[in-house]
Amino acid sequence: MREAPFRVIALDTQLDRTTFCSGAEPLDSYFHRQVTQDIRRRITACFVALTPDQRVAGYYTLASASLLLADLPAAIGKKLPRSPSVPAIRMERLAVDQHFKGQGLGGALLADALDRAAATEIAAFALMVDAKDETAASFYVHHGFIALPDSPLASFLPLDTIRSTPRN
Ligand SMILES: CC(C)(COP(=O)(O)OP(=O)(O)OC[C@H]1O[C@@H](n2cnc3c(N)ncnc32)[C@H](O)[C@@H]1OP(=O)(O)O)[C@@H](O)C(=O)NCCC(=O)NCCS
């Protein structure tokens, strides 16, 4: 990232979310109006990148999920146990404020999510994403995600490929 360093933390509900604008309306309105309620209900976890002056420059959300073996590429599915699905973590949303786009922050938030998912003591085979459109899907493929053969907007990255950083 070329600009001042960002700090990634779990969303603090005291932070001002109202000025955040990625330009993707559903992602912005979710962050403005819904995310804190979902956190309270333990439906999602949200992490934000903060500038040194506490401005939210980007956010992503994580939740538990499962990945159907039948949806995986055959070469990967055949190496997994013969159960209908394997545990996974879903990155449901990822958005960078327009002011900070193109500076590496989206990639850094994705790396942070992978690191966080790989560091958890609860087992998960992969981080999965459902991209909102083909442009977003190509962002994930650019970062090594594998598209599901029959749902090209959905992709995953096995977490055993991630060397996680210990978290305290
Ligand atoms: C997608 C998004 C998160 C990318 O964030 P960003 O900070 O602008 O992206 P970065 O600067 O971190 O880009 C990192 C790398 O991804 C590449 N990249 C960015 N968008 C890409 C795309 N749509 N397709 C392919 N590659 C892409 C960049 O070229 C860069 O490549 P490099 O590291 O090899 O130089 C941001 O544009 C955004 O918030 N979009 C609106 C919401 C959205 O589409 N979210 C996706 C989840 S549904």
GROMACS .gro file of N, CA, C and O in nm, residues 1 5 13 19 22 45 54 57 87 120 124 135 158 160:
model
   56
    1MET      N    1   0.084  -0.118   0.000
    1MET     CA    2   0.000   0.000   0.000
    1MET      C    3   0.088   0.124   0.000
    1MET      O    4   0.180   0.134   0.080
    5PRO      N    5   0.001   0.384   0.650
    5PRO     CA    6  -0.037   0.247   0.688
    5PRO      C    7  -0.178   0.240   0.743
    5PRO      O    8  -0.223   0.331   0.811
   13THR      N    9  -1.813  -0.032   1.708
   13THR     CA   10  -1.941   0.030   1.672
   13THR      C   11  -1.941   0.182   1.693
   13THR      O   12  -2.030   0.251   1.644
   19THR      N   13  -1.984   0.784   0.632
   19THR     CA   14  -1.918   0.846   0.515
   19THR      C   15  -1.857   0.742   0.423
   19THR      O   16  -1.807   0.776   0.316
   22SER      N   17  -1.802   0.290  -0.117
   22SER     CA   18  -1.725   0.211  -0.216
   22SER      C   19  -1.782   0.230  -0.355
   22SER      O   20  -1.719   0.191  -0.454
   45ALA      N   21  -1.904  -1.146   1.128
   45ALA     CA   22  -1.795  -1.072   1.194
   45ALA      C   23  -1.743  -0.973   1.091
   45ALA      O   24  -1.736  -1.004   0.972
   54GLN      N   25  -0.852   0.748   1.193
   54GLN     CA   26  -0.971   0.669   1.229
   54GLN      C   27  -1.079   0.668   1.122
   54GLN      O   28  -1.196   0.645   1.153
   57ALA      N   29  -1.144   0.290   0.571
   57ALA     CA   30  -1.103   0.289   0.430
   57ALA      C   31  -1.151   0.164   0.358
   57ALA      O   32  -1.158   0.161   0.235
   87PRO      N   33  -1.627  -2.811   0.602
   87PRO     CA   34  -1.643  -2.679   0.664
   87PRO      C   35  -1.561  -2.573   0.591
   87PRO      O   36  -1.454  -2.602   0.537
  120THR      N   37  -0.754  -1.953   1.271
  120THR     CA   38  -0.855  -1.995   1.369
  120THR      C   39  -0.835  -2.141   1.409
  120THR      O   40  -0.792  -2.224   1.328
  124ALA      N   41  -1.146  -2.527   0.912
  124ALA     CA   42  -1.217  -2.486   0.790
  124ALA      C   43  -1.127  -2.522   0.673
  124ALA      O   44  -1.007  -2.491   0.675
  135THR      N   45  -1.667  -0.873  -1.258
  135THR     CA   46  -1.550  -0.790  -1.225
  135THR      C   47  -1.495  -0.829  -1.088
  135THR      O   48  -1.374  -0.847  -1.070
  158PRO      N   49  -0.813  -2.304  -0.075
  158PRO     CA   50  -0.787  -2.394   0.039
  158PRO      C   51  -0.694  -2.326   0.139
  158PRO      O   52  -0.594  -2.265   0.101
  160ASP      N   53  -0.500  -2.460   0.358
  160ASP     CA   54  -0.369  -2.521   0.386
  160ASP      C   55  -0.260  -2.460   0.298
  160ASP      O   56  -0.143  -2.488   0.316
   0.00000   0.00000   0.00000
